[in-house]
mmCIF file of C-alpha atoms and ligand atoms in Angstrom:
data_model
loop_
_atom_site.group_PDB
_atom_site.id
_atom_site.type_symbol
_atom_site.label_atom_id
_atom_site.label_comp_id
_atom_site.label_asym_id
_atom_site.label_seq_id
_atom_site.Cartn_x
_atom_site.Cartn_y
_atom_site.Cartn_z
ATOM 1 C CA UNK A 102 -178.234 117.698 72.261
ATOM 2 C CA UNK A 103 -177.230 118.965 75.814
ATOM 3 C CA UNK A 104 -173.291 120.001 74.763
ATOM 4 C CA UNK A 105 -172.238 123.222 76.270
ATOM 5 C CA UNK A 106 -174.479 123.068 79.048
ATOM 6 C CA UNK A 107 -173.287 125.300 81.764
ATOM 7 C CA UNK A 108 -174.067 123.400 84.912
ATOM 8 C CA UNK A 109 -173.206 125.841 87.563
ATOM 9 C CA UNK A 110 -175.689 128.385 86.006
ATOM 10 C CA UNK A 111 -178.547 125.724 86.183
ATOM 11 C CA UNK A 112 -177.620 124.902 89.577
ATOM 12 C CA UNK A 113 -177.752 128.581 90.773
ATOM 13 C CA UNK A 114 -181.233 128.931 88.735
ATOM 14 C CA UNK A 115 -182.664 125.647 90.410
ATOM 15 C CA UNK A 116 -180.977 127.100 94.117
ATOM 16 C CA UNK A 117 -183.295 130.452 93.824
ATOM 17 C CA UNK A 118 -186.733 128.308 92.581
ATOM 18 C CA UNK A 119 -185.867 125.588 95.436
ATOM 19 C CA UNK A 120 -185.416 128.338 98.165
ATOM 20 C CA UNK A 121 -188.423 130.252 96.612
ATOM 21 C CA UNK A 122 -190.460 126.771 96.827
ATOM 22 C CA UNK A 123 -189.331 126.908 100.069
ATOM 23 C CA UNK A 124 -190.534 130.124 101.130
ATOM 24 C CA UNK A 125 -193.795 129.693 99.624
ATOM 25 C CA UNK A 126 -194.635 126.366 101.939
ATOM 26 C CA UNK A 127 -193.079 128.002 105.224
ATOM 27 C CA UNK A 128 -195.053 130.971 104.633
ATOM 28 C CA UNK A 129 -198.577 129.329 104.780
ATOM 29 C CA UNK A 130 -197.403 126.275 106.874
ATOM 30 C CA UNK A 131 -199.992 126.992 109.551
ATOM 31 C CA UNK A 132 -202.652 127.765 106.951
ATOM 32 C CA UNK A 133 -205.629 124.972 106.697
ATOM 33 C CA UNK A 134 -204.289 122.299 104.434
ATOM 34 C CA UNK A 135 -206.612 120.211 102.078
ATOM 35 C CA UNK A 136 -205.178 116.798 101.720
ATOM 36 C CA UNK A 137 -206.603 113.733 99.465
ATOM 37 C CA UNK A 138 -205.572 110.540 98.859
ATOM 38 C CA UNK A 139 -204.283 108.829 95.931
ATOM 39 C CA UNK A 140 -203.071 105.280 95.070
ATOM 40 C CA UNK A 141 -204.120 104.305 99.144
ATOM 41 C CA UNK A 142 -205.617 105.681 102.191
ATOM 42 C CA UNK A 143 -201.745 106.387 103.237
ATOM 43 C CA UNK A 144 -200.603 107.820 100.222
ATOM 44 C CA UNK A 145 -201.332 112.043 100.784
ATOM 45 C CA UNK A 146 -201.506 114.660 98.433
ATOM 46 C CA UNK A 147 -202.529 118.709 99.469
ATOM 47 C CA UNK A 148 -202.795 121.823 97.495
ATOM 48 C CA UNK A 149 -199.746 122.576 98.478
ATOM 49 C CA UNK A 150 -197.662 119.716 96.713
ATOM 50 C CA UNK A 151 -199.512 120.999 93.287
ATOM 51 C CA UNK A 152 -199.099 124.601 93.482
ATOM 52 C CA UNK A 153 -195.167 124.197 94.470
ATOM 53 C CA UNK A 154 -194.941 121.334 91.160
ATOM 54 C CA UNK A 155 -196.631 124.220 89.555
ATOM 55 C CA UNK A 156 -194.545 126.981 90.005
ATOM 56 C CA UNK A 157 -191.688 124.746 89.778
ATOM 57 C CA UNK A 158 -192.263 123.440 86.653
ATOM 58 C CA UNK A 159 -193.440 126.683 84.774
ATOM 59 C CA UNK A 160 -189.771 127.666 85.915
ATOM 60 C CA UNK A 161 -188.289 125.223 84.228
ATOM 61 C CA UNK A 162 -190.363 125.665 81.434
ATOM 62 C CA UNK A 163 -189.695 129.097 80.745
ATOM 63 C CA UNK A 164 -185.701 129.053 81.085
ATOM 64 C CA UNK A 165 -185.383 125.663 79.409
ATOM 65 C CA UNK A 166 -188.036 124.596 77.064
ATOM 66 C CA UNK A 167 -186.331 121.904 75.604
ATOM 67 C CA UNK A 168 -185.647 120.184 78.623
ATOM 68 C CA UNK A 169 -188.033 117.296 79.731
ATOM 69 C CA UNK A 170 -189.532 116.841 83.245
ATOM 70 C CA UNK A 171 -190.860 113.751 85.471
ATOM 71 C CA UNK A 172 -192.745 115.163 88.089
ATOM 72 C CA UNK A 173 -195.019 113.553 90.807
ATOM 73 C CA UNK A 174 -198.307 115.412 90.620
ATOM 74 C CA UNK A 175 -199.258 115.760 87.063
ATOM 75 C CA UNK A 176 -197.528 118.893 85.383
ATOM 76 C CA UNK A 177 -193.905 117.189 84.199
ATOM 77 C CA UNK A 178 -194.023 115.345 80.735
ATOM 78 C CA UNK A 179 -194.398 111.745 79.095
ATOM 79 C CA UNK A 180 -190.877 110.808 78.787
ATOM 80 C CA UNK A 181 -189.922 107.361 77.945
ATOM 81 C CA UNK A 182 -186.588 107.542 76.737
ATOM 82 C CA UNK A 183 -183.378 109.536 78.988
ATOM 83 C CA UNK A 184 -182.236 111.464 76.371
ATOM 84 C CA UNK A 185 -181.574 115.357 76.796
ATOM 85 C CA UNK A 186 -181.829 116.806 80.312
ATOM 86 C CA UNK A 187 -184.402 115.263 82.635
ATOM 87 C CA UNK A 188 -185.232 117.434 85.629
ATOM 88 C CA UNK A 189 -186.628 114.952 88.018
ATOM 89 C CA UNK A 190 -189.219 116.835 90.791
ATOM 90 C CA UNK A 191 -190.634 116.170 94.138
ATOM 91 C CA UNK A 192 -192.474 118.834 95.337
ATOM 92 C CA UNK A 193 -193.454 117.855 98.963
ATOM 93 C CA UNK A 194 -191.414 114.368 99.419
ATOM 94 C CA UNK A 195 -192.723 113.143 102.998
ATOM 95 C CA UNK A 196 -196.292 114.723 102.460
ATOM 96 C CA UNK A 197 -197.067 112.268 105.380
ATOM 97 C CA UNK A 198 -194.969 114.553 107.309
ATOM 98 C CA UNK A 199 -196.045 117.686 106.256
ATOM 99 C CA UNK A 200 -199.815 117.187 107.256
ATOM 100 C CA UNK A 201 -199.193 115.228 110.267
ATOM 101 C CA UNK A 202 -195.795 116.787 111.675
ATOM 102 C CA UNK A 203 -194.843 120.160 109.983
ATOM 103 C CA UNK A 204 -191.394 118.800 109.652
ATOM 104 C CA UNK A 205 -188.961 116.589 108.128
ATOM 105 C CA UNK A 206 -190.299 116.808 104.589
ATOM 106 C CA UNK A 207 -188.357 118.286 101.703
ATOM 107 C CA UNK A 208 -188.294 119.592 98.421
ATOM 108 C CA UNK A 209 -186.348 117.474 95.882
ATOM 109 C CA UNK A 210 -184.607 118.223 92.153
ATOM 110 C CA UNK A 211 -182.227 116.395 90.312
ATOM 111 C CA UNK A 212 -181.332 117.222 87.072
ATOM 112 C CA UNK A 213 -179.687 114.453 84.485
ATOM 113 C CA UNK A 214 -178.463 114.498 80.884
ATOM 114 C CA UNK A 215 -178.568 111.566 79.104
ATOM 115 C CA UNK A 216 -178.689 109.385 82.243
ATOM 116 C CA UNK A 217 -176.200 110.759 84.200
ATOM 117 C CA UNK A 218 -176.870 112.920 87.058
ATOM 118 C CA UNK A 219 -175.259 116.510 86.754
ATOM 119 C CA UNK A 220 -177.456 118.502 89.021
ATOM 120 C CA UNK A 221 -178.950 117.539 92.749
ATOM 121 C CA UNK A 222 -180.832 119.964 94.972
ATOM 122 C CA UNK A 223 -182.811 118.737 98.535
ATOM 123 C CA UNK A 224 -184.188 121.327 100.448
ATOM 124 C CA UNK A 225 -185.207 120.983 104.370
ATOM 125 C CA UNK A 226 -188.217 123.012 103.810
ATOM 126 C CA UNK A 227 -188.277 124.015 107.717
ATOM 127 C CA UNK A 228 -184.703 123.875 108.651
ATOM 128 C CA UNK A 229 -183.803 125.762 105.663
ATOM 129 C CA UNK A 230 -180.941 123.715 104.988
ATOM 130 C CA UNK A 231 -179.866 122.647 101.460
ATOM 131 C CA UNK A 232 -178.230 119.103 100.498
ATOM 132 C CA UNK A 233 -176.788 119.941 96.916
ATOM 133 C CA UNK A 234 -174.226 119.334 94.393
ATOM 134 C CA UNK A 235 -173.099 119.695 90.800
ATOM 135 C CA UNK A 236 -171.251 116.370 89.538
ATOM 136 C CA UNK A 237 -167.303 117.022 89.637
ATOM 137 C CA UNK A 238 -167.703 119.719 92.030
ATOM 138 C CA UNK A 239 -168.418 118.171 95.396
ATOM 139 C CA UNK A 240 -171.631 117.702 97.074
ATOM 140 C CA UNK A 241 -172.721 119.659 99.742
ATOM 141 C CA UNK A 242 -174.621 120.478 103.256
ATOM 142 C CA UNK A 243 -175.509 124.193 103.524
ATOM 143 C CA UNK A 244 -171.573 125.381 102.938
ATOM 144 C CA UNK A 245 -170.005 122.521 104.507
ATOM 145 C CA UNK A 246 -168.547 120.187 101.665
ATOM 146 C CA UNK A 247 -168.932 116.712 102.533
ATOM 147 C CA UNK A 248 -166.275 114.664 102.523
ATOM 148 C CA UNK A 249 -165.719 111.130 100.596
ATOM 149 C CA UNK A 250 -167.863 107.998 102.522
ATOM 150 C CA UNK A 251 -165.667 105.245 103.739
ATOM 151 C CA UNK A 252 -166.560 101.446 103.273
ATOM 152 C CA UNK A 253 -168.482 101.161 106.558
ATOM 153 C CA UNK A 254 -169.090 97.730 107.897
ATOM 154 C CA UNK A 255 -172.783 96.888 108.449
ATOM 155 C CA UNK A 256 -171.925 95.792 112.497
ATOM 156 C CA UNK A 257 -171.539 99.369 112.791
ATOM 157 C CA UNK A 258 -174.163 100.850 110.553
ATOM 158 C CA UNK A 259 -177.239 103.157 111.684
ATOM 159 C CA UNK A 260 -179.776 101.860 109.349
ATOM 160 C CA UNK A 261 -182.388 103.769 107.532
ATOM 161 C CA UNK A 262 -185.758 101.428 107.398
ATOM 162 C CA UNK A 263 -189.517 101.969 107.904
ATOM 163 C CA UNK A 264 -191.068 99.271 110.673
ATOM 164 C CA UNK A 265 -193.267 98.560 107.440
ATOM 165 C CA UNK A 266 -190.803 96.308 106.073
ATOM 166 C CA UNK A 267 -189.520 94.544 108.768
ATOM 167 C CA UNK A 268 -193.792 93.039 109.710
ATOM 168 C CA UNK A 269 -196.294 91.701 107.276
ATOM 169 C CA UNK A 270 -196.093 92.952 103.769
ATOM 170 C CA UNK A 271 -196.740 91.968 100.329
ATOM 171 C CA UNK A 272 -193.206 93.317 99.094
ATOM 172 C CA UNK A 273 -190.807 91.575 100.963
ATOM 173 C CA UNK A 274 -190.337 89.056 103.139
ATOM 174 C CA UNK A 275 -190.075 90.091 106.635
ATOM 175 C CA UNK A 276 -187.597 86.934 107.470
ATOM 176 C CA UNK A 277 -185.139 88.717 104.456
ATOM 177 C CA UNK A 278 -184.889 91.758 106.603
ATOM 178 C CA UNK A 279 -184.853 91.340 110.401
ATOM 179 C CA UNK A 280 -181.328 88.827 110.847
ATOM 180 C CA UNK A 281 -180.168 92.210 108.638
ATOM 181 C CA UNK A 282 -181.822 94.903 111.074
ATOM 182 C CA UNK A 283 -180.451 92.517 114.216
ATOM 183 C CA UNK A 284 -177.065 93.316 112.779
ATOM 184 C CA UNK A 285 -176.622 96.706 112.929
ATOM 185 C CA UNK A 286 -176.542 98.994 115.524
ATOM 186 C CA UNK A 287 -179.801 100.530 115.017
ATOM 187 C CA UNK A 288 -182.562 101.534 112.648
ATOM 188 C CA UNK A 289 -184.076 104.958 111.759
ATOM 189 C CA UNK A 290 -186.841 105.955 109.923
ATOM 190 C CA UNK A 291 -187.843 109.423 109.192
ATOM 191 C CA UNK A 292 -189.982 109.729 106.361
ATOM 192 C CA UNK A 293 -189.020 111.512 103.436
ATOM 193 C CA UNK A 294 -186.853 109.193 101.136
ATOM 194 C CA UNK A 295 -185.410 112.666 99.782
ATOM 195 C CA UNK A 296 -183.807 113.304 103.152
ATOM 196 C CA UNK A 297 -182.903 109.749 103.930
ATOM 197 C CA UNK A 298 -180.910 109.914 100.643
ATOM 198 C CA UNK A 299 -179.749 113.126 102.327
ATOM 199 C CA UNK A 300 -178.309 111.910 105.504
ATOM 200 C CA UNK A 301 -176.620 108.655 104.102
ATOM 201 C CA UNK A 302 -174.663 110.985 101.663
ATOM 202 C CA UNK A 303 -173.662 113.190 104.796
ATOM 203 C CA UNK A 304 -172.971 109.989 106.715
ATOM 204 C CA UNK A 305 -175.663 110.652 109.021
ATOM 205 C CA UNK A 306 -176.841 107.035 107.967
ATOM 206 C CA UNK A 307 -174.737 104.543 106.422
ATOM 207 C CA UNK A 308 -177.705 102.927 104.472
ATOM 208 C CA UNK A 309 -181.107 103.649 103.621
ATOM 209 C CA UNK A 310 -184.037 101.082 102.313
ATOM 210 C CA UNK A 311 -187.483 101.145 101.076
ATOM 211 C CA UNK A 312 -189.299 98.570 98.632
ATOM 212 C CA UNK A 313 -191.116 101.625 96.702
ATOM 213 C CA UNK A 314 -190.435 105.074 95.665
ATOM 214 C CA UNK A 315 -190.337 106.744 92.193
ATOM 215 C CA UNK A 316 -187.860 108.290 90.461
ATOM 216 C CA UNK A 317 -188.768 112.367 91.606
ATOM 217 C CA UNK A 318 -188.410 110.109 95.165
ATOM 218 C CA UNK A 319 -184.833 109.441 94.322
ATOM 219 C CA UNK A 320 -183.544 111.899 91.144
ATOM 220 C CA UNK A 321 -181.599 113.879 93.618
ATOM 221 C CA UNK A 322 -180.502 111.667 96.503
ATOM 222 C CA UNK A 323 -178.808 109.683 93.792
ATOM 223 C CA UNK A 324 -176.535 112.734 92.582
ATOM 224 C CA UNK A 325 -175.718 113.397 96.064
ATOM 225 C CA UNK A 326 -174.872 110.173 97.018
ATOM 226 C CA UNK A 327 -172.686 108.946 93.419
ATOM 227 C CA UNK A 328 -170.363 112.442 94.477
ATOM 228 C CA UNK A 329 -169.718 111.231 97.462
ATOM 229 C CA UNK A 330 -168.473 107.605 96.686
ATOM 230 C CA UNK A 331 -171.821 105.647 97.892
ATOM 231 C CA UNK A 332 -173.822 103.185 96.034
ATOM 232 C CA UNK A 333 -177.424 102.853 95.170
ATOM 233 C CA UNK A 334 -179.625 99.857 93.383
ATOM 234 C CA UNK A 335 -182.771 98.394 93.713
ATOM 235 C CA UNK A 336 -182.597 95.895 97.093
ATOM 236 C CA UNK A 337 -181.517 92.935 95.224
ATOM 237 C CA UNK A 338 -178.686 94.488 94.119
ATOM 238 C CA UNK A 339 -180.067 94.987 90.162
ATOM 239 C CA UNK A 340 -179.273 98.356 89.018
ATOM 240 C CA UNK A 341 -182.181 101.511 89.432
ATOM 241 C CA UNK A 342 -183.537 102.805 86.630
ATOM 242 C CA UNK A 343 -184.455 106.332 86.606
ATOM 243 C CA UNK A 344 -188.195 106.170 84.561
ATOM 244 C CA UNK A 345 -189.512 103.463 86.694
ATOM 245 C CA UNK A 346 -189.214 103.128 90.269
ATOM 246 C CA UNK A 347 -188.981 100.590 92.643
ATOM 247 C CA UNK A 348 -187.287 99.138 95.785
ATOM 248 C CA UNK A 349 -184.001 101.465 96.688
ATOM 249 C CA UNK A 350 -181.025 100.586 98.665
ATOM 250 C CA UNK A 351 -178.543 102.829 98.937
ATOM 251 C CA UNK A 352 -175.616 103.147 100.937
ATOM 252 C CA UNK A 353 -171.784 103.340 102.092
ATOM 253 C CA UNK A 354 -170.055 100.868 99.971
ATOM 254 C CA UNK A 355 -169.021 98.202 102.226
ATOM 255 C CA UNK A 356 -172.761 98.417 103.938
ATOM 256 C CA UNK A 357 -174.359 98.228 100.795
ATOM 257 C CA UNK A 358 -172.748 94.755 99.481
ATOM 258 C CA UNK A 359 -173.349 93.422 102.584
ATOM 259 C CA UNK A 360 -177.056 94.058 102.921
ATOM 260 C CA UNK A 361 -177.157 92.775 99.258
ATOM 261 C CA UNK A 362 -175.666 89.868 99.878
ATOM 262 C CA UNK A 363 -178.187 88.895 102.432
ATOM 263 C CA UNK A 364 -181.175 89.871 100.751
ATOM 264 C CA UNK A 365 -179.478 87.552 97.951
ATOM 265 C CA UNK A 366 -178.833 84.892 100.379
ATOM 266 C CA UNK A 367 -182.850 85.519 101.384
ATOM 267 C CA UNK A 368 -183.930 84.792 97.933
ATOM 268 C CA UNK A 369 -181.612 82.087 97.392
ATOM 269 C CA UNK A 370 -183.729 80.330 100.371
ATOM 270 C CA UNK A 371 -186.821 80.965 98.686
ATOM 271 C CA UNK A 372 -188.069 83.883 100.813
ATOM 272 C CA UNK A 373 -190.940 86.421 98.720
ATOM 273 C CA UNK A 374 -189.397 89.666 97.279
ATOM 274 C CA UNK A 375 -192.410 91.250 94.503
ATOM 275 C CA UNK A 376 -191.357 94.649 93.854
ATOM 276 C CA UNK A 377 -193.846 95.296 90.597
ATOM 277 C CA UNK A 378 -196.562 95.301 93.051
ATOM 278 C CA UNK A 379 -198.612 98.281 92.183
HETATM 279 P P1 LIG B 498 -193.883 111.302 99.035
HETATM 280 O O1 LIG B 498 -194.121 111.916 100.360
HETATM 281 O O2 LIG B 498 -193.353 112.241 98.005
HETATM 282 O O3 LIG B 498 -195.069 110.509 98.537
HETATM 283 C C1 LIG B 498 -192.170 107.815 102.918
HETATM 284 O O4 LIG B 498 -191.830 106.605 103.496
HETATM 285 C C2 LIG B 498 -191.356 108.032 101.672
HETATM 286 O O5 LIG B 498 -191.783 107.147 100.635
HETATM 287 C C3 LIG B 498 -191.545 109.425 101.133
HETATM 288 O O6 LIG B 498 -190.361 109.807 100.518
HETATM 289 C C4 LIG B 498 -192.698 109.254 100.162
HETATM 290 O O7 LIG B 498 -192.695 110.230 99.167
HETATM 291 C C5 LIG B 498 -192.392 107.896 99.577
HETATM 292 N N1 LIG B 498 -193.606 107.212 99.144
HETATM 293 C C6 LIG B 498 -194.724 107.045 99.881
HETATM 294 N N2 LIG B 498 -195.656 106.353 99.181
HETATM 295 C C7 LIG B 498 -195.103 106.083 97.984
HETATM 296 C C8 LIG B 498 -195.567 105.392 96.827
HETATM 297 N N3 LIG B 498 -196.762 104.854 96.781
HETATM 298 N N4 LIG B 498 -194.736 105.300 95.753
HETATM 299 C C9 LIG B 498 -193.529 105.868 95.804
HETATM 300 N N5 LIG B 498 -193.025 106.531 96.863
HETATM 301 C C10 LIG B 498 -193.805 106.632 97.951
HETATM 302 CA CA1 LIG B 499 -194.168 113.998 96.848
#
């Protein structure tokens, strides 16, 4: 299953839904928007996220019914297994973002076959600008191909973190992360783990860190990033897995070990680190 696939021509069909997606948001973007929550008081969904999963998904559907799809609100499939091609989706990642701000969120599709990531589309819904690739072909921002990441040290690195992570939590212990955060040369957090991924892969950040996403968080940041020579595993260093979710650190190579070494060192010292919190 999945020989033969032309991955150019999937990336130029997934290009036209993404900027279509796209459209369809901008267009009613100062429209009322009904949001609920789901899993906690912080955790948003709107109309919006469904109806763009929707229309994405019936896409996919229709060109490629014998591909599978892991989606955030509802319409992708059971899959348990990574064989075939797996489109992961995020329809709205950063719906925080979208209700409060109007900004900074994206939409996010990566595409894998058997486990390994061929195609990665993230779309600035209000910049218009797209972070994509095809594996083997380069990865991209808008036209501009980016090039190869170097090591990076983390005494130099602009850190991608949420101020969630680095107070009282249930995930991880705060005393793990701050001698890390008092290392580099600043944090940033902007709220859509879609663009985070994003910006480390353009070298906007040179690592970015969160103790939860899922996989339609993450299915095309990863793409992105692997072109580009950066790594990405849960915080502790174990590798991700792309059905299940969890903490995510990825990151220039040389900033990556490092801030796994200390969360390592962290647990060594018997500091808290519970990731399968739901
Ligand atoms: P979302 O907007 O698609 O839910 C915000 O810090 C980032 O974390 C966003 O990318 C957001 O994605 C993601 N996120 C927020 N809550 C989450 C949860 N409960 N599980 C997984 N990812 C989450
Ligand atoms: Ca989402």
């Amino acid at each position: 299953m999945g020989e033969n696939i032309n991955w150019q021509e999937v990336y130029q069909l997934a290009e036209s839904w993404i900027r279509e997606a796209g459209r369809i948001i901008k267009e009613t973007i100062e429209s009322p928007i009904h949001v609920e929550t789901k899993s906690s008081p912080d955790d948003l969904v709107t109309d919006k996220d469904r109806e763009i999963e929707r229309f994405l998904t019936e896409k996919i559907r229709e060109q490629f019914p014998d591909h599978h799809i892991v989606s955030e609100e509802g319409y992708g499939d059971r899959v348990n297994a990574l064989s075939g091609v797996l489109w992961l989706i995020d329809p709205i990642d950063g719906t925080m973002n979208f209700v409060h701000q109007k900004r900074n969120f994206a939409v996010s599709i990566g595409v894998y076959e058997n486990g390994v990531g061929r195609v990665g589309l993230i779309l600035d819904v209000m910049t218009g600008d797209l972070y994509h690739v095809v594996k083997g072909q380069g990865a991209f921002f808008n036209e501009h191909r980016l090039p190869q990441l170097h090591a990076g040290e983390l005494e130099k690195a602009v850190f991608g973190i949420n101020a969630t992570w680095i107070n009282a939590n249930r995930r991880i212990d705060p005393e793990i992360l701050r001698p890390i955060v008092r290392k580099t040369r600043g944090t940033r957090s902007y709220g859509s783990a879609a663009l985070e991924m994003a910006y480390v892969a353009c070298g906007w950040l040179d690592a970015y860190f969160t103790m939860r996403l899922s996989p339609w968080d993450y299915g095309a940041g990863l793409i992105l990033i692997e072109e580009v020579g950066g790594v990405f595993s849960h915080a502790d260093g174990r590798p991700l897995d792309l059905l299940k979710g969890g903490s995510v650190l990825v990151g220039k190579p040389g900033v990556h070990k490092a801030i796994v070494e200390m969360i390592q060192a962290g647990l060594a010292n018997g500091k808290y680190f519970r990731e399968e919190l739901e």
